[in-house]
């Protein structure tokens, strides 16, 4: 009897030492969460970011503490988009953006400005604007210059050096789509509206980094070529551009890693800053699981590791960082977008527990 008790004690002790869960018979189940021992931002040789809203910053203590624990760069998911800021002709509401900038400044984290021009974030009054094309163009120039100048005023000290809290802007987002082709920007300003927008942004702030941001650059060859041509055209014509944002809304299987590396390498060759700007990894596109299984969580962990490792192909001086597009699975835009509440694309579960996807991200960071 004493031997049996000792055996049970030893089994219990060995089971409870790892972070797997255990049932009463001491059968080990693999866990989809784990307890991190290191913070992502401390492991990384580049900024690691996540998205915020003014509302979450003001009202959610747990969100703030998880955010500051792992991340040192923030992007406004919506609050700094045109539809939120540009409330009327030459009239701006910077209040939510200011809350974000103040929070960043107090905590010494960088802000990535997102996004000045995007066909999906046009305020109604501007969409229906009845003035002339010249007046329209003047409004956009004023909007870009006012917004960039406003947010360039806040400074902070990083490693003893004074820097702007807003380090960069996505100046134009997703220009190579049919909706963008027919958007009021191209229609009213002309085919060179991108060039003009980047130039206005540079005139407003000589130092802030200017990015072109788009999705599926890593998977669609024609999209990649459009981006490569944009870089070349801008450089030939002395139009300012500092970086490319690859959104990286990807799946745990698609696109394959060889293709991602191949596309990334072609951008690396341009010697330009590179930001993985909106990373998330779907695991249930076919809605074939009704909860996150260990097998799928493990596949996602490996995928996050591979993507972060792949990012490290970018030379040190061109690493602008990786930003995740959301904290908890249930916060993700993808649940609405794919009309699938059973999607689990991010690093934290509903209770802000780190998923093993977080471990994959962390392992990908280790040089
Ligand atoms: O705030 C209103 C709320 O008052 C209203 O009741 C509700 C009704 O629909 O809408 C709320 O606004 C929504 C907003 O998210 C805040 O939740 C908008 O409808 C919804 O369109 C908006 O979606 C955002 C989307 O961009 C469009 O702006 C997503 O949160 C955001 O994650 C997504 O982010 C984009 C990037 O900016 C660019 N790349 C693609 C990425 C995913 O679409």
XYZ file of C-alpha atoms and ligand atoms in Angstrom:
410
model
C 0.000 0.000 0.000
C 2.783 2.437 0.922
C 4.439 1.711 -2.451
C 1.197 2.521 -4.256
C 0.830 5.829 -2.435
C 4.460 6.686 -3.258
C 3.898 5.811 -6.932
C 0.790 8.046 -7.070
C 2.747 10.874 -5.426
C 5.598 10.569 -7.946
C 3.189 10.462 -10.880
C 1.345 13.520 -9.574
C 4.600 15.404 -9.083
C 5.926 14.631 -12.566
C 2.588 15.507 -14.212
C 2.277 18.853 -12.455
C 5.803 19.981 -13.398
C 5.041 20.779 -17.053
C 2.374 23.153 -18.316
C 0.153 20.446 -19.726
C -3.230 19.846 -18.142
C -3.937 16.671 -16.191
C -7.074 14.656 -15.550
C -7.743 12.772 -12.247
C -6.147 9.605 -13.656
C -3.052 11.571 -14.446
C -3.395 11.312 -18.232
C -1.529 14.202 -19.843
C -3.390 16.355 -22.383
C -1.465 18.686 -24.569
C -2.410 22.275 -23.771
C -3.230 25.052 -26.243
C -2.013 27.670 -23.748
C 1.275 28.015 -21.901
C 2.982 30.272 -19.376
C 5.583 32.452 -21.127
C 8.883 33.003 -19.388
C 9.990 35.882 -21.598
C 8.307 38.889 -23.175
C 8.215 39.128 -26.964
C 9.602 42.683 -27.036
C 12.619 41.625 -24.955
C 13.442 38.723 -27.251
C 13.174 40.767 -30.446
C 15.828 42.702 -32.329
C 13.062 44.895 -33.794
C 9.783 46.465 -32.549
C 6.915 44.057 -31.871
C 3.500 45.659 -32.138
C -0.204 45.212 -31.635
C -3.328 47.235 -32.352
C -5.185 49.465 -29.920
C -8.198 51.721 -29.650
C -8.562 54.792 -27.443
C -11.516 53.098 -25.787
C -9.560 49.971 -24.832
C -6.661 52.037 -23.542
C -8.993 54.063 -21.326
C -11.228 51.260 -20.069
C -9.426 47.912 -20.077
C -6.688 47.443 -17.454
C -6.014 43.845 -18.393
C -5.601 44.749 -22.065
C -3.165 47.541 -21.160
C -1.045 45.302 -18.986
C -0.850 42.459 -21.531
C -0.052 45.023 -24.222
C 2.796 46.672 -22.319
C 4.186 43.319 -21.227
C 4.832 41.964 -24.715
C 4.711 44.884 -27.149
C 6.646 48.108 -27.769
C 4.855 49.413 -30.850
C 1.169 50.224 -31.301
C -1.058 50.878 -34.283
C -4.574 52.325 -34.043
C -6.910 49.665 -35.437
C -9.370 52.361 -36.569
C -8.994 55.598 -34.592
C -6.389 57.246 -36.833
C -8.070 56.437 -40.156
C -9.453 59.151 -42.405
C -13.128 58.360 -41.671
C -12.473 58.885 -37.951
C -10.370 62.041 -38.244
C -11.587 64.022 -41.260
C -15.002 65.125 -39.994
C -15.650 67.971 -42.463
C -13.881 70.296 -44.916
C -10.696 71.431 -43.149
C -12.125 70.100 -39.902
C -10.428 67.339 -37.905
C -11.088 65.267 -34.794
C -7.736 64.107 -33.441
C -9.071 63.291 -29.956
C -8.912 59.467 -30.073
C -5.521 59.565 -31.784
C -4.274 61.961 -29.084
C -5.320 59.498 -26.355
C -3.279 56.804 -28.112
C -0.252 59.072 -28.566
C -0.354 60.180 -24.898
C -0.494 56.563 -23.748
C 2.429 55.659 -26.017
C 4.470 58.627 -24.832
C 3.873 57.827 -21.158
C 4.952 54.227 -21.693
C 7.784 54.770 -24.155
C 6.238 52.743 -26.964
C 6.274 53.671 -30.625
C 3.140 54.537 -32.633
C 2.755 53.409 -36.236
C 0.299 55.778 -37.986
C -2.408 53.923 -39.913
C -3.626 54.988 -42.455
C -3.841 58.327 -44.275
C -5.453 57.246 -47.553
C -7.583 54.112 -47.890
C -10.610 53.677 -50.180
C -12.405 51.806 -47.333
C -12.160 54.689 -44.886
C -13.652 57.705 -46.640
C -16.087 59.850 -44.613
C -19.527 60.155 -46.218
C -19.341 63.915 -46.630
C -16.102 63.540 -48.648
C -17.416 60.663 -50.744
C -20.322 62.946 -51.730
C -18.252 66.122 -52.037
C -19.666 68.359 -54.761
C -16.755 70.803 -55.180
C -14.399 70.823 -58.147
C -11.544 68.339 -58.571
C -9.054 71.083 -57.694
C -10.938 71.864 -54.495
C -11.050 68.136 -53.681
C -7.305 67.838 -54.179
C -6.693 70.864 -51.956
C -8.814 69.247 -49.217
C -6.772 66.040 -49.356
C -3.478 67.931 -49.325
C -4.647 69.930 -46.276
C -5.900 66.747 -44.562
C -2.615 64.888 -45.044
C -0.470 67.843 -43.984
C -2.671 68.722 -40.979
C -2.818 65.123 -39.756
C 0.882 64.351 -40.168
C 1.882 67.713 -38.620
C -0.501 67.314 -35.696
C 0.818 63.894 -34.748
C 4.461 64.814 -35.341
C 4.442 67.220 -32.388
C 4.623 64.652 -29.578
C 8.191 63.566 -28.758
C 9.737 61.120 -26.301
C 13.197 60.047 -25.199
C 14.344 56.603 -26.336
C 17.881 55.634 -25.259
C 18.579 59.297 -24.526
C 17.543 60.413 -27.998
C 14.479 62.568 -28.691
C 12.215 60.912 -31.264
C 8.667 61.478 -32.504
C 6.107 59.197 -30.849
C 4.646 58.551 -34.307
C 7.540 56.899 -36.080
C 5.837 56.144 -39.392
C 2.658 56.399 -41.469
C 0.956 54.076 -43.859
C 0.456 56.873 -46.382
C -1.578 54.845 -48.866
C -3.218 51.527 -48.061
C -4.242 48.891 -50.633
C -4.036 50.948 -53.835
C -3.808 47.942 -56.160
C -7.397 46.725 -56.027
C -10.386 47.358 -58.284
C -12.089 49.373 -55.511
C -9.023 51.581 -55.175
C -8.788 51.964 -58.950
C -12.307 53.395 -58.995
C -11.976 55.349 -55.732
C -12.423 59.113 -55.583
C -8.696 59.583 -55.044
C -7.678 58.319 -58.467
C -10.825 59.683 -60.124
C -10.491 63.207 -58.798
C -6.762 63.740 -58.227
C -5.503 61.620 -61.122
C -3.275 58.618 -61.729
C -0.414 60.258 -59.843
C -2.379 60.614 -56.585
C -0.043 58.222 -54.780
C 2.989 60.316 -55.657
C 1.208 63.463 -54.491
C 0.091 61.942 -51.184
C 3.598 60.747 -50.296
C 5.051 64.140 -51.247
C 2.521 66.011 -49.075
C 3.273 63.718 -46.139
C 7.011 64.386 -46.493
C 6.410 68.143 -46.734
C 4.545 67.948 -43.409
C 7.262 65.979 -41.591
C 10.804 65.601 -42.882
C 11.615 62.646 -40.596
C 8.582 60.395 -40.229
C 8.930 57.139 -42.193
C 6.500 56.811 -45.104
C 5.094 53.373 -45.964
C 2.998 51.807 -48.686
C 0.874 49.041 -47.098
C -0.992 46.184 -48.804
C -2.281 42.619 -48.432
C -1.213 39.441 -50.230
C 2.090 40.949 -51.382
C 3.555 37.674 -50.082
C 1.320 35.499 -52.224
C 0.080 37.191 -55.410
C 2.886 37.707 -57.977
C 1.103 40.560 -59.757
C 0.622 42.402 -56.445
C 4.310 41.929 -55.631
C 5.260 43.316 -59.038
C 3.024 46.345 -58.577
C 4.759 47.079 -55.281
C 8.243 46.567 -56.760
C 7.340 48.881 -59.667
C 5.993 51.475 -57.237
C 9.332 51.522 -55.389
C 11.263 51.864 -58.659
C 8.970 54.578 -60.055
C 9.102 56.584 -56.851
C 12.870 56.386 -56.697
C 13.342 57.374 -60.341
C 11.044 60.375 -59.842
C 12.422 61.406 -56.431
C 9.147 60.691 -54.649
C 9.752 59.896 -50.971
C 9.090 56.339 -49.766
C 10.817 54.633 -46.839
C 9.080 51.321 -46.390
C 6.671 48.611 -47.428
C 4.045 47.107 -45.143
C 3.135 43.504 -45.865
C -0.108 42.992 -43.994
C 0.389 39.200 -43.681
C -3.197 38.100 -43.125
C -2.328 34.456 -43.717
C -3.521 30.927 -42.989
C -1.701 28.208 -41.042
C -1.161 26.383 -44.345
C -1.408 28.966 -47.161
C 0.543 30.503 -48.749
C 3.476 28.129 -48.594
C 6.666 29.284 -46.928
C 8.796 28.962 -50.060
C 6.587 31.457 -51.846
C 6.544 33.861 -48.891
C 10.358 33.767 -48.709
C 10.682 34.256 -52.441
C 8.396 37.311 -52.459
C 10.001 38.765 -49.332
C 13.487 38.354 -50.808
C 12.475 40.406 -53.841
C 11.421 43.287 -51.592
C 14.568 42.885 -49.471
C 16.598 43.402 -52.666
C 15.159 46.917 -52.910
C 16.938 47.884 -49.660
C 13.836 49.431 -48.087
C 12.277 49.271 -44.594
C 9.955 46.288 -44.196
C 7.056 46.002 -41.735
C 4.896 42.906 -41.300
C 2.046 45.212 -40.478
C -1.138 43.220 -39.704
C -0.103 39.663 -38.916
C -2.727 37.044 -38.048
C -2.969 33.315 -38.839
C -6.317 31.660 -39.497
C -6.743 27.989 -38.587
C -10.401 27.338 -39.406
C -11.155 28.752 -42.844
C -13.206 25.676 -43.727
C -15.022 25.736 -40.378
C -14.116 22.088 -39.830
C -13.400 22.427 -36.096
C -15.834 23.629 -33.440
C -13.145 24.592 -30.929
C -9.410 25.152 -31.178
C -7.886 21.673 -31.131
C -4.354 20.962 -29.910
C -3.382 19.737 -33.372
C -4.534 22.991 -35.014
C -2.995 25.134 -32.238
C 0.321 23.334 -32.778
C 0.169 23.929 -36.515
C -0.468 27.617 -35.772
C 2.448 27.691 -33.299
C 4.782 26.338 -35.974
C 3.411 28.795 -38.507
C 4.011 31.806 -36.255
C 7.564 30.545 -35.587
C 8.218 30.128 -39.326
C 6.850 33.568 -40.205
C 8.878 35.351 -37.532
C 11.983 33.399 -38.564
C 11.297 34.358 -42.173
C 11.065 38.029 -41.206
C 14.621 37.734 -39.878
C 15.798 37.393 -43.496
C 15.365 41.193 -43.568
C 18.729 42.883 -42.818
C 18.848 44.471 -39.334
C 18.797 48.029 -40.626
C 15.598 47.433 -42.608
C 13.624 45.642 -39.867
C 10.809 48.037 -38.973
C 8.984 45.400 -36.970
C 6.125 42.940 -36.838
C 2.668 44.093 -35.762
C -0.072 41.642 -34.830
C -3.610 42.566 -35.861
C -5.283 41.971 -32.501
C -4.662 40.566 -29.036
C -7.282 37.887 -28.306
C -8.879 35.577 -30.841
C -12.320 37.007 -30.092
C -11.100 40.557 -30.820
C -10.077 39.739 -34.394
C -11.679 41.457 -37.405
C -11.644 38.026 -39.078
C -14.558 36.673 -37.035
C -16.827 39.275 -38.651
C -15.104 39.313 -41.991
C -15.409 35.558 -42.541
C -18.675 35.427 -40.586
C -17.056 32.684 -38.513
C -17.071 33.021 -34.720
C -14.994 29.804 -34.583
C -11.774 31.393 -35.803
C -8.668 31.597 -33.602
C -6.059 33.704 -35.420
C -4.135 35.465 -32.628
C -1.759 34.899 -29.693
C -4.160 35.106 -26.722
C -7.368 33.317 -25.756
C -10.471 34.950 -24.320
C -8.979 35.108 -20.810
C -5.776 36.748 -22.104
C -3.862 33.468 -21.598
C -0.955 33.121 -24.004
C -1.631 30.431 -26.607
C 1.176 28.202 -27.788
C 1.086 30.425 -30.907
C 2.785 32.976 -28.633
C 5.524 30.400 -27.926
C 5.933 29.930 -31.677
C 6.324 33.692 -32.139
C 8.830 33.804 -29.271
C 10.861 30.894 -30.666
C 10.923 32.548 -34.093
C 12.569 35.599 -32.510
C 15.527 33.728 -31.083
C 18.555 34.512 -33.243
O -17.660 51.717 -34.099
C -18.800 51.306 -34.877
C -19.964 51.098 -34.010
O -20.330 52.337 -33.425
C -21.113 50.536 -34.849
O -22.188 50.238 -34.025
C -20.663 49.228 -35.543
C -21.749 48.662 -36.454
O -21.180 47.971 -37.534
O -19.554 49.535 -36.340
C -18.451 50.011 -35.596
O -17.428 50.329 -36.475
C -16.738 49.214 -37.024
C -15.279 49.353 -36.670
O -14.539 48.324 -37.297
C -15.023 49.268 -35.161
O -15.370 48.019 -34.684
C -16.930 49.235 -38.513
O -18.282 48.963 -38.840
C -16.016 48.202 -39.162
O -16.070 48.384 -40.583
C -14.596 48.415 -38.703
O -13.826 47.406 -39.287
C -12.426 47.664 -39.335
C -11.979 47.587 -40.804
O -10.559 47.686 -40.872
C -12.557 48.734 -41.623
O -12.078 49.962 -41.180
C -11.732 46.602 -38.501
O -12.019 46.837 -37.116
C -10.215 46.687 -38.713
O -9.588 45.585 -38.081
C -9.912 46.626 -40.201
O -8.516 46.755 -40.377
C -8.053 46.674 -41.728
C -6.846 47.574 -41.849
O -7.170 48.883 -41.424
C -6.317 47.596 -43.280
N -6.029 46.244 -43.750
C -7.131 45.292 -43.593
C -7.627 45.248 -42.152
C -8.737 44.250 -41.997
O -9.854 44.638 -42.759
